[in-house]
CSV table of C-alpha atoms in Angstrom, one decimal:
chain,number,residue,atom,x,y,z
A,14,MET,CA,5.0,-34.5,76.3
A,15,LYS,CA,3.9,-31.8,73.9
A,16,HIS,CA,4.0,-28.3,75.3
A,17,ILE,CA,0.7,-26.4,75.0
A,18,PRO,CA,1.2,-22.7,75.1
A,19,ASN,CA,-0.8,-20.4,77.3
A,20,LYS,CA,-3.3,-18.8,74.9
A,21,PRO,CA,-4.3,-15.8,77.1
A,22,ALA,CA,-0.7,-14.9,77.6
A,23,ILE,CA,-0.1,-14.9,73.8
A,24,SER,CA,-3.1,-12.7,73.2
A,25,LEU,CA,-1.8,-10.1,75.7
A,26,LEU,CA,1.6,-10.2,74.1
A,27,CYS,CA,0.1,-9.5,70.6
A,28,MET,CA,-1.9,-6.6,71.9
A,29,ALA,CA,1.1,-5.1,73.5
A,30,LEU,CA,3.1,-5.5,70.3
A,31,CYS,CA,0.4,-3.9,68.2
A,32,GLY,CA,0.3,-1.0,70.5
A,33,ALA,CA,4.0,-0.5,70.3
A,34,LEU,CA,3.9,-0.6,66.5
A,35,SER,CA,1.1,2.0,66.3
A,36,ALA,CA,3.1,4.3,68.4
A,37,CYS,CA,5.8,4.3,65.6
A,38,GLY,CA,3.4,5.6,62.9
A,39,HIS,CA,0.5,4.5,60.9
A,40,LYS,CA,0.9,2.8,57.4
A,41,GLU,CA,-1.8,2.2,54.8
A,42,PRO,CA,-2.7,-1.5,54.3
A,43,SER,CA,-1.6,-3.2,50.9
A,44,ARG,CA,-4.1,-2.8,48.1
A,45,THR,CA,-3.3,-6.2,46.6
A,46,HIS,CA,-6.5,-8.1,45.7
A,47,PHE,CA,-6.6,-11.8,45.5
A,48,PRO,CA,-8.7,-13.5,42.8
A,49,GLU,CA,-11.4,-14.4,45.3
A,50,GLN,CA,-11.7,-10.9,46.5
A,51,THR,CA,-11.8,-9.3,43.0
A,52,GLU,CA,-14.4,-11.8,41.8
A,53,SER,CA,-16.6,-11.3,44.8
A,54,GLN,CA,-16.5,-7.5,44.4
A,55,ASN,CA,-18.0,-7.7,40.9
A,56,THR,CA,-19.5,-11.1,40.2
A,57,GLU,CA,-21.6,-9.7,37.3
A,58,ALA,CA,-18.7,-8.0,35.4
A,59,GLU,CA,-17.4,-9.8,32.3
A,60,PRO,CA,-13.7,-10.7,32.6
A,61,GLU,CA,-11.3,-8.5,30.6
A,62,ILE,CA,-8.4,-9.6,28.5
A,63,ARG,CA,-5.6,-7.2,28.4
A,64,ILE,CA,-3.8,-7.4,25.0
A,65,ASP,CA,-0.5,-5.8,24.2
A,66,THR,CA,-1.2,-4.3,20.8
A,67,GLN,CA,2.6,-3.8,20.1
A,68,THR,CA,3.3,-7.5,19.9
A,69,GLY,CA,2.5,-7.5,16.2
A,70,SER,CA,0.9,-10.4,14.4
A,71,ARG,CA,3.2,-13.3,15.2
A,72,PRO,CA,1.4,-16.4,16.2
A,73,ASP,CA,1.6,-17.4,19.9
A,74,GLN,CA,3.2,-14.1,20.9
A,75,ALA,CA,0.0,-12.0,21.3
A,76,SER,CA,-0.2,-11.2,25.0
A,77,ALA,CA,-3.6,-12.2,26.5
A,78,GLN,CA,-3.6,-12.1,30.3
A,79,GLN,CA,-6.7,-12.5,32.3
A,80,GLU,CA,-7.1,-9.9,35.0
A,81,ASN,CA,-8.6,-12.6,37.2
A,82,SER,CA,-7.0,-15.9,37.8
A,83,ALA,CA,-10.3,-17.6,38.1
A,84,ASN,CA,-11.6,-19.2,34.9
A,85,PRO,CA,-14.4,-17.2,33.4
A,86,PRO,CA,-17.8,-18.8,32.8
A,87,ALA,CA,-17.8,-20.8,29.5
A,88,ASP,CA,-20.6,-18.6,28.0
A,89,SER,CA,-18.9,-15.2,28.9
A,90,GLU,CA,-17.7,-13.0,26.1
A,91,GLN,CA,-14.1,-11.8,26.2
A,92,TRP,CA,-12.5,-8.8,24.6
A,93,PRO,CA,-9.5,-6.5,25.0
A,94,ALA,CA,-9.6,-3.8,27.6
A,95,GLY,CA,-11.0,-0.6,26.0
A,96,TYR,CA,-12.6,-2.4,23.1
A,97,ARG,CA,-16.0,-4.0,22.3
A,98,LEU,CA,-16.6,-6.9,20.0
A,99,ILE,CA,-18.1,-6.1,16.6
A,100,LYS,CA,-20.3,-9.1,16.2
A,101,ASP,CA,-21.3,-8.6,12.6
A,102,GLN,CA,-17.6,-8.5,11.6
A,103,THR,CA,-16.5,-11.5,13.6
A,104,PHE,CA,-16.4,-14.9,11.8
A,105,ASP,CA,-15.5,-18.5,12.1
A,106,VAL,CA,-13.3,-19.2,9.1
A,107,THR,CA,-10.8,-21.7,7.8
A,108,LEU,CA,-7.4,-20.0,7.0
A,109,GLU,CA,-4.4,-21.8,5.6
A,110,PRO,CA,-2.2,-22.8,7.4
A,111,LEU,CA,-3.9,-22.2,10.7
A,112,GLY,CA,-7.1,-24.2,10.1
A,113,SER,CA,-10.4,-23.4,11.8
A,114,VAL,CA,-10.1,-20.1,13.6
A,115,THR,CA,-12.3,-17.2,14.8
A,116,PHE,CA,-11.5,-13.8,13.3
A,117,SER,CA,-12.7,-11.1,15.7
A,118,SER,CA,-13.1,-7.3,15.2
A,119,TYR,CA,-13.1,-5.0,18.1
A,120,LYS,CA,-14.3,-1.4,18.2
A,121,PRO,CA,-12.3,1.0,20.4
A,122,ASP,CA,-14.0,2.9,23.3
A,123,SER,CA,-13.8,6.5,22.1
A,124,ARG,CA,-14.4,7.7,25.6
A,125,GLN,CA,-11.0,6.4,26.6
A,126,ASN,CA,-9.1,7.6,23.5
A,127,PRO,CA,-11.0,9.2,20.6
A,128,LEU,CA,-8.1,8.4,18.3
A,129,ALA,CA,-7.8,4.7,19.1
A,130,ASP,CA,-8.1,2.4,16.1
A,131,VAL,CA,-10.0,-0.8,15.5
A,132,LEU,CA,-8.3,-4.0,16.6
A,133,PHE,CA,-8.3,-7.4,14.8
A,134,GLU,CA,-7.6,-10.7,16.6
A,135,ILE,CA,-7.4,-14.4,15.4
A,136,LYS,CA,-8.2,-17.1,17.9
A,137,LYS,CA,-7.9,-20.8,17.7
A,138,ALA,CA,-9.6,-23.1,20.2
A,139,GLY,CA,-10.4,-20.0,22.3
A,140,LYS,CA,-6.8,-18.9,22.5
A,141,THR,CA,-5.3,-15.8,20.8
A,142,VAL,CA,-2.8,-16.8,18.2
A,143,CYS,CA,-2.5,-13.6,16.2
A,144,LEU,CA,-3.1,-9.9,16.5
A,145,LEU,CA,-3.0,-7.9,13.3
A,146,ASP,CA,-0.6,-5.0,13.2
A,147,GLY,CA,-2.2,-1.6,13.2
A,148,VAL,CA,-1.6,1.1,10.6
A,149,TYR,CA,-0.2,3.5,13.2
A,150,GLU,CA,2.2,3.1,16.1
A,151,ASP,CA,0.4,1.9,19.3
A,152,ASN,CA,-2.8,1.6,17.2
A,153,ILE,CA,-3.5,5.3,17.7
A,154,ARG,CA,-4.6,7.3,14.7
A,155,SER,CA,-3.0,10.7,13.9
A,156,ASN,CA,-6.2,12.7,13.5
A,157,GLU,CA,-9.0,10.3,12.6
A,158,THR,CA,-11.8,8.6,14.5
A,159,PHE,CA,-12.8,5.1,13.6
A,160,ASN,CA,-16.3,4.7,12.2
A,161,LYS,CA,-16.9,1.1,11.3
A,162,VAL,CA,-15.5,-2.0,9.6
A,163,GLU,CA,-17.0,-1.9,6.1
A,164,ALA,CA,-15.7,-5.3,4.8
A,165,VAL,CA,-13.4,-8.2,5.5
A,166,SER,CA,-12.2,-10.9,3.0
A,167,PHE,CA,-9.8,-13.8,3.2
A,168,PRO,CA,-8.5,-14.4,-0.4
A,169,ASP,CA,-5.2,-15.9,-1.5
A,170,TYR,CA,-4.5,-12.9,-3.8
A,171,ASN,CA,-0.9,-13.8,-4.5
A,172,SER,CA,-1.6,-17.5,-5.1
A,173,ASP,CA,1.0,-18.8,-2.6
A,174,GLY,CA,-1.3,-21.3,-1.0
A,175,PHE,CA,-1.9,-19.2,2.2
A,176,ASN,CA,-4.9,-17.0,2.9
A,177,ASP,CA,-4.4,-13.3,3.0
A,178,ILE,CA,-6.6,-10.7,4.6
A,179,ILE,CA,-8.2,-7.6,3.0
A,180,ILE,CA,-10.0,-5.1,5.4
A,181,ILE,CA,-11.8,-1.9,4.5
A,182,CYS,CA,-12.6,0.5,7.4
A,183,SER,CA,-14.1,3.9,7.4
A,184,TYR,CA,-12.8,6.9,9.3
A,185,SER,CA,-13.7,10.6,9.9
A,186,PRO,CA,-11.3,13.5,10.5
A,187,ALA,CA,-11.1,14.3,14.2
A,188,SER,CA,-10.6,18.0,13.6
A,189,GLY,CA,-10.5,20.5,10.8
A,190,PRO,CA,-13.0,21.6,8.1
A,191,GLU,CA,-13.8,18.1,7.0
A,192,THR,CA,-14.9,16.9,10.5
A,193,GLY,CA,-17.9,14.7,10.2
A,194,THR,CA,-17.2,13.5,6.7
A,195,GLY,CA,-16.2,9.9,6.2
A,196,TYR,CA,-13.8,8.0,3.9
A,197,PRO,CA,-12.7,4.4,3.5
A,198,GLU,CA,-9.3,2.9,4.0
A,199,VAL,CA,-7.9,-0.4,2.7
A,200,ARG,CA,-5.6,-2.6,4.6
A,201,ILE,CA,-3.9,-5.6,3.0
A,202,TYR,CA,-2.2,-8.4,5.0
A,203,SER,CA,-0.3,-11.2,3.4
A,204,GLY,CA,-0.3,-14.6,5.0
A,205,ASN,CA,2.9,-16.5,5.7
A,206,THR,CA,3.9,-20.1,6.2
A,207,ASP,CA,3.9,-19.9,10.0
A,208,GLY,CA,0.4,-18.6,10.2
A,209,SER,CA,1.3,-15.0,10.7
A,210,PHE,CA,0.0,-12.0,8.7
A,211,ALA,CA,2.2,-9.1,7.6
A,212,LEU,CA,0.7,-5.7,7.0
A,213,GLU,CA,1.7,-4.7,3.4
A,214,SER,CA,2.0,-1.0,4.2
A,215,SER,CA,3.2,0.2,0.8
A,216,LEU,CA,0.8,-2.0,-1.1
A,217,SER,CA,-2.1,-0.7,1.0
A,218,GLU,CA,-1.1,2.9,0.5
A,219,ASN,CA,-0.9,2.3,-3.3
A,220,ALA,CA,-4.3,0.7,-3.3
A,221,ASN,CA,-5.8,3.6,-1.4
A,222,SER,CA,-4.2,6.1,-3.8
A,223,ALA,CA,-5.2,4.2,-6.9
A,224,LEU,CA,-8.8,3.2,-6.2
A,225,ALA,CA,-11.5,5.8,-6.3
A,226,GLU,CA,-14.1,3.2,-5.2
A,227,LYS,CA,-12.8,0.9,-2.4
A,228,THR,CA,-14.5,-2.4,-2.4
A,229,ILE,CA,-13.2,-5.9,-1.9
A,230,GLN,CA,-13.7,-6.5,-5.6
A,231,SER,CA,-11.9,-3.4,-6.7
A,232,VAL,CA,-9.0,-4.2,-4.3
A,233,LEU,CA,-8.8,-7.7,-5.8
A,234,GLY,CA,-8.7,-6.1,-9.3
A,235,PHE,CA,-5.9,-3.8,-8.2
A,236,LEU,CA,-4.0,-6.8,-6.9
A,237,GLY,CA,-4.6,-8.9,-10.0
A,238,ALA,CA,-6.1,-11.7,-8.1
A,239,GLY,CA,-7.9,-14.5,-10.0
A,240,LYS,CA,-6.2,-13.6,-13.3
A,241,GLY,CA,-3.7,-16.4,-13.3
A,242,GLY,CA,0.1,-16.2,-13.0
A,243,THR,CA,1.8,-14.7,-10.1
A,244,ARG,CA,1.6,-11.4,-8.3
A,245,THR,CA,4.9,-10.3,-9.9
A,246,SER,CA,3.6,-10.8,-13.4
A,247,VAL,CA,0.2,-9.2,-13.0
A,248,SER,CA,0.0,-6.6,-10.3
A,249,SER,CA,3.6,-5.6,-9.4
A,250,TRP,CA,3.6,-3.3,-12.5
A,251,LYS,CA,0.9,-1.2,-10.8
A,252,GLN,CA,2.9,-1.1,-7.6
A,253,ALA,CA,6.0,-0.2,-9.5
A,254,TYR,CA,4.4,2.6,-11.5
A,255,ILE,CA,2.5,4.1,-8.6
A,256,GLY,CA,5.5,3.9,-6.3
A,257,LEU,CA,7.6,5.7,-8.9
A,258,LEU,CA,4.9,8.4,-9.4
A,259,GLN,CA,4.6,9.0,-5.6
A,260,SER,CA,8.4,9.2,-5.1
A,261,GLN,CA,9.1,11.8,-7.8
A,262,ASP,CA,8.9,15.5,-7.8
A,263,SER,CA,5.6,15.9,-9.5
A,264,GLY,CA,6.4,19.6,-10.3
A,265,ARG,CA,8.6,18.4,-13.2
A,266,TRP,CA,5.7,17.0,-15.1
A,267,GLN,CA,2.7,18.8,-16.6
A,268,GLY,CA,0.9,15.6,-17.3
A,269,TYR,CA,0.8,11.8,-17.9
A,270,ASN,CA,-0.5,9.3,-20.4
A,271,LEU,CA,-0.8,5.6,-20.8
A,272,ILE,CA,0.1,4.0,-24.1
A,273,TYR,CA,0.7,0.4,-25.4
A,274,VAL,CA,3.9,0.1,-27.3
A,275,ASN,CA,4.2,-3.7,-27.2
A,276,ASP,CA,1.5,-6.3,-27.4
A,277,ASP,CA,1.2,-7.3,-23.7
A,278,ALA,CA,-1.5,-6.1,-21.3
A,279,ILE,CA,0.7,-3.7,-19.3
A,280,PRO,CA,0.7,-0.1,-20.6
A,281,GLU,CA,3.6,2.2,-20.8
A,282,LEU,CA,3.5,5.3,-18.6
A,283,VAL,CA,4.4,8.6,-20.3
A,284,GLU,CA,5.6,11.5,-18.2
A,285,ILE,CA,5.3,14.8,-20.0
A,286,GLY,CA,7.8,17.4,-18.9
A,287,ASN,CA,7.0,21.0,-18.1
A,288,ASP,CA,9.4,22.2,-20.8
A,289,GLU,CA,11.4,21.0,-23.8
A,290,ALA,CA,14.6,20.7,-21.7
A,291,THR,CA,12.8,18.3,-19.3
A,292,GLY,CA,11.4,16.3,-22.3
A,293,CYS,CA,9.3,13.2,-22.0
A,294,LYS,CA,10.1,10.0,-20.1
A,295,ILE,CA,8.7,6.6,-21.0
A,296,VAL,CA,8.2,4.2,-18.1
A,297,SER,CA,7.9,0.5,-18.9
A,298,PHE,CA,7.9,-2.7,-16.8
A,299,ALA,CA,10.8,-5.0,-17.1
A,300,ASP,CA,12.2,-7.8,-14.8
A,301,GLY,CA,9.7,-6.9,-12.1
A,302,ALA,CA,10.6,-3.2,-11.9
A,303,ALA,CA,9.9,0.1,-13.6
A,304,ASP,CA,12.3,0.9,-16.4
A,305,GLU,CA,12.7,4.5,-17.5
A,306,THR,CA,13.8,5.9,-20.9
A,307,GLN,CA,14.5,9.6,-21.2
A,308,LEU,CA,13.5,11.1,-24.6
A,309,SER,CA,14.9,14.3,-26.1
A,310,ARG,CA,12.5,17.2,-25.8
A,311,LEU,CA,8.7,16.7,-25.9
A,312,SER,CA,7.7,15.2,-29.3
A,313,PHE,CA,7.4,11.5,-30.0
A,314,SER,CA,5.1,9.0,-31.7
A,315,TYR,CA,4.6,5.2,-31.5
A,316,ILE,CA,3.1,2.4,-33.5
A,317,GLU,CA,0.6,0.8,-31.1
A,318,ARG,CA,1.4,-2.8,-30.1
A,319,ARG,CA,4.1,-3.2,-32.7
A,320,ASN,CA,7.1,-2.5,-30.4
A,321,LEU,CA,8.1,0.7,-32.1
A,322,LEU,CA,8.5,4.3,-30.8
A,323,CYS,CA,10.1,7.3,-32.5
A,324,ASN,CA,11.6,10.4,-30.9
A,325,SER,CA,11.4,13.0,-33.7
A,326,GLU,CA,12.5,16.4,-32.5
A,327,GLY,CA,15.0,19.2,-32.8
A,328,ASN,CA,15.4,23.0,-33.1
A,329,MET,CA,17.5,25.7,-34.7
A,330,ASP,CA,18.0,23.8,-38.0
A,331,CYS,CA,19.2,20.6,-36.3
A,332,TYR,CA,16.7,17.7,-36.2
A,333,TYR,CA,16.7,13.9,-35.6
A,334,ASP,CA,14.6,10.8,-35.7
A,335,ILE,CA,15.6,8.1,-33.2
A,336,VAL,CA,13.7,4.8,-33.5
A,337,TYR,CA,13.3,2.5,-30.5
A,338,SER,CA,12.1,-1.1,-30.3
A,339,MET,CA,10.7,-2.6,-27.1
A,340,GLU,CA,12.5,-5.8,-26.2
A,341,SER,CA,11.6,-7.6,-23.0
A,342,GLY,CA,9.9,-4.5,-21.6
A,343,ARG,CA,12.8,-2.1,-22.4
A,344,LEU,CA,13.1,0.5,-25.1
A,345,ILE,CA,16.2,-0.1,-27.2
A,346,PRO,CA,17.4,2.4,-29.9
A,347,ILE,CA,17.6,0.5,-33.2
A,348,ALA,CA,18.1,3.2,-35.8
A,349,SER,CA,18.7,6.9,-36.0
A,350,GLY,CA,19.0,9.7,-38.5
A,351,TYR,CA,20.0,13.4,-38.4
A,352,TYR,CA,19.4,16.3,-40.7
A,353,GLY,CA,20.0,20.1,-40.6
A,354,ALA,CA,22.1,22.9,-41.8
A,355,GLU,CA,25.8,22.4,-42.2
A,356,ASP,CA,26.3,25.7,-40.3
A,357,ASN,CA,23.1,26.7,-38.4
A,358,SER,CA,24.6,30.1,-37.9
A,359,ASN,CA,24.7,30.6,-41.6
A,360,VAL,CA,21.8,28.7,-43.1
A,361,GLN,CA,21.7,28.5,-46.9
A,362,PHE,CA,18.5,28.5,-48.9
A,363,ASP,CA,17.5,27.1,-52.3
A,364,ASP,CA,15.8,29.0,-55.1
A,365,GLU,CA,12.4,28.3,-53.6
A,366,GLY,CA,13.4,29.7,-50.2
A,367,ASN,CA,13.7,26.3,-48.5
A,368,PRO,CA,16.7,25.7,-46.2
A,369,ILE,CA,19.4,23.5,-47.6
A,370,TYR,CA,19.9,20.6,-45.2
A,371,GLN,CA,22.3,17.7,-45.1
A,372,TYR,CA,20.8,14.3,-44.4
A,373,LYS,CA,22.5,11.4,-42.6
A,374,TRP,CA,20.9,8.0,-41.8
A,375,GLU,CA,22.8,5.6,-39.7
A,376,GLY,CA,25.9,7.6,-40.3
A,377,VAL,CA,25.6,7.6,-44.1
A,378,MET,CA,25.1,10.9,-46.0
A,379,MET,CA,22.2,10.8,-48.5
A,380,THR,CA,19.6,12.9,-50.2
A,381,ARG,CA,16.4,13.9,-48.5
A,382,GLU,CA,14.4,11.4,-50.6
A,383,GLU,CA,16.9,8.6,-49.6
A,384,TYR,CA,16.7,9.6,-46.0
A,385,ASN,CA,12.9,9.5,-45.9
A,386,GLN,CA,12.9,6.1,-47.7
A,387,ALA,CA,15.4,4.6,-45.2
A,388,PHE,CA,13.5,6.0,-42.2
A,389,ARG,CA,10.2,4.7,-43.4
A,390,ALA,CA,11.7,1.3,-44.0
A,391,VAL,CA,12.2,1.0,-40.3
A,392,TYR,CA,9.3,3.1,-39.0
A,393,ASP,CA,6.0,3.2,-40.9
A,394,THR,CA,4.8,6.8,-40.3
A,395,SER,CA,1.4,6.0,-41.8
A,396,SER,CA,0.6,3.9,-38.7
A,397,GLU,CA,2.1,6.1,-36.1
A,398,LYS,CA,0.1,7.7,-33.2
A,399,PRO,CA,1.1,10.8,-31.2
A,400,GLY,CA,2.5,10.0,-27.8
A,401,TYR,CA,-0.2,12.3,-26.2
A,402,GLU,CA,-2.6,15.0,-27.2
A,403,TRP,CA,-1.7,18.5,-26.0
A,404,GLY,CA,-3.7,19.5,-22.9
A,405,LYS,CA,-5.5,16.1,-22.8
A,406,TRP,CA,-3.3,14.4,-20.4
A,407,PHE,CA,-3.9,12.9,-16.9
A,408,SER,CA,-3.0,14.7,-13.7
A,409,LEU,CA,-1.0,12.8,-11.1
A,410,GLU,CA,-4.1,11.8,-9.2
A,411,GLU,CA,-5.9,10.8,-12.4
A,412,VAL,CA,-3.1,8.6,-13.8
A,413,ILE,CA,-2.8,6.8,-10.4
A,414,GLN,CA,-6.5,6.1,-10.5
A,415,ALA,CA,-6.4,5.1,-14.2
A,416,ILE,CA,-3.6,2.6,-13.3
A,417,GLY,CA,-5.6,1.2,-10.4
A,418,ASP,CA,-8.7,0.8,-12.6
A,419,ILE,CA,-7.1,-1.5,-15.1
A,420,PRO,CA,-8.6,-4.8,-14.2
A,421,PHE,CA,-5.6,-7.1,-13.8
């Protein structure tokens, strides 16, 4: 026979036990909320998605955890906590290799953190597959407030078969004398075979430095997109030149120029030293990198698009002509001559008062006339152009902009 307990007795026992426990001290009840309780407290609230912004942009690793375990209504909008969807910068697009996806832009709630940055998310079939890396750690700006997303584009700028992403946002200084003014900022993300997108930080910085006007078209021009060939052959020269300029001590150079020594579309960069001892440096592009040739002192000329450059200089009755040829993007010395006084501490003069010099071309002593003839046989001085005009050079900012404005 099944034993049926005495219910009144059990009730009295429970009341006695509760009284004993209350005599030992009062404890706050647990604040744990079950899904049904949370939903009933705010049935009108839209469900939040908390996204870990430090997970980067690797597919399937963006953290998207619903605060409620109950499924939200099918027509409800979802966005990360502290952000609001920017509807006019949210698109259904097809991206290789992901296929049909939704690209979403989210504006930060400045009331929670005025320095919070914009957030970009890619969803496929309603699930987050990718969060784009922010420019700053934890997606918090240093001293700027986000204004708006100006433009978004999905080109394949490096022609690797995968879509890339170009984003232009505008910001305002959060403090200081320029507070209230706005400026645009370019972000460039390269697409990968696994569907992830890598923030090209250096490339983005170079584009921001080089471009006075920041539009999708100007960024594509900077990247060399649509011009055929590969990124290495068309746009890496810009990256190499600008990277070199930004890494150097600009105080060594009083100015810069762009010239064309050989017959390709990539100019040579001239760095003009502050003094004769520093001299000039010619930067060319060879084997995917910047190649530097140091000249003696400041004077040189070149024959445009005919692969020839001549460093003609000297002082104190000792002079030289060194002729360079550009081969595969590098300047190679091909001939040289020297002339001057045999003893520059005791210069001799002819009957007309001209200094008496010795002339040597390619190591062979000769007369002045023979020297000039040998020199001009290698380097046609009637076709030469000066390497730069005094005082008419670019500043550092101007030459970076000039490089960026070249349309390939």
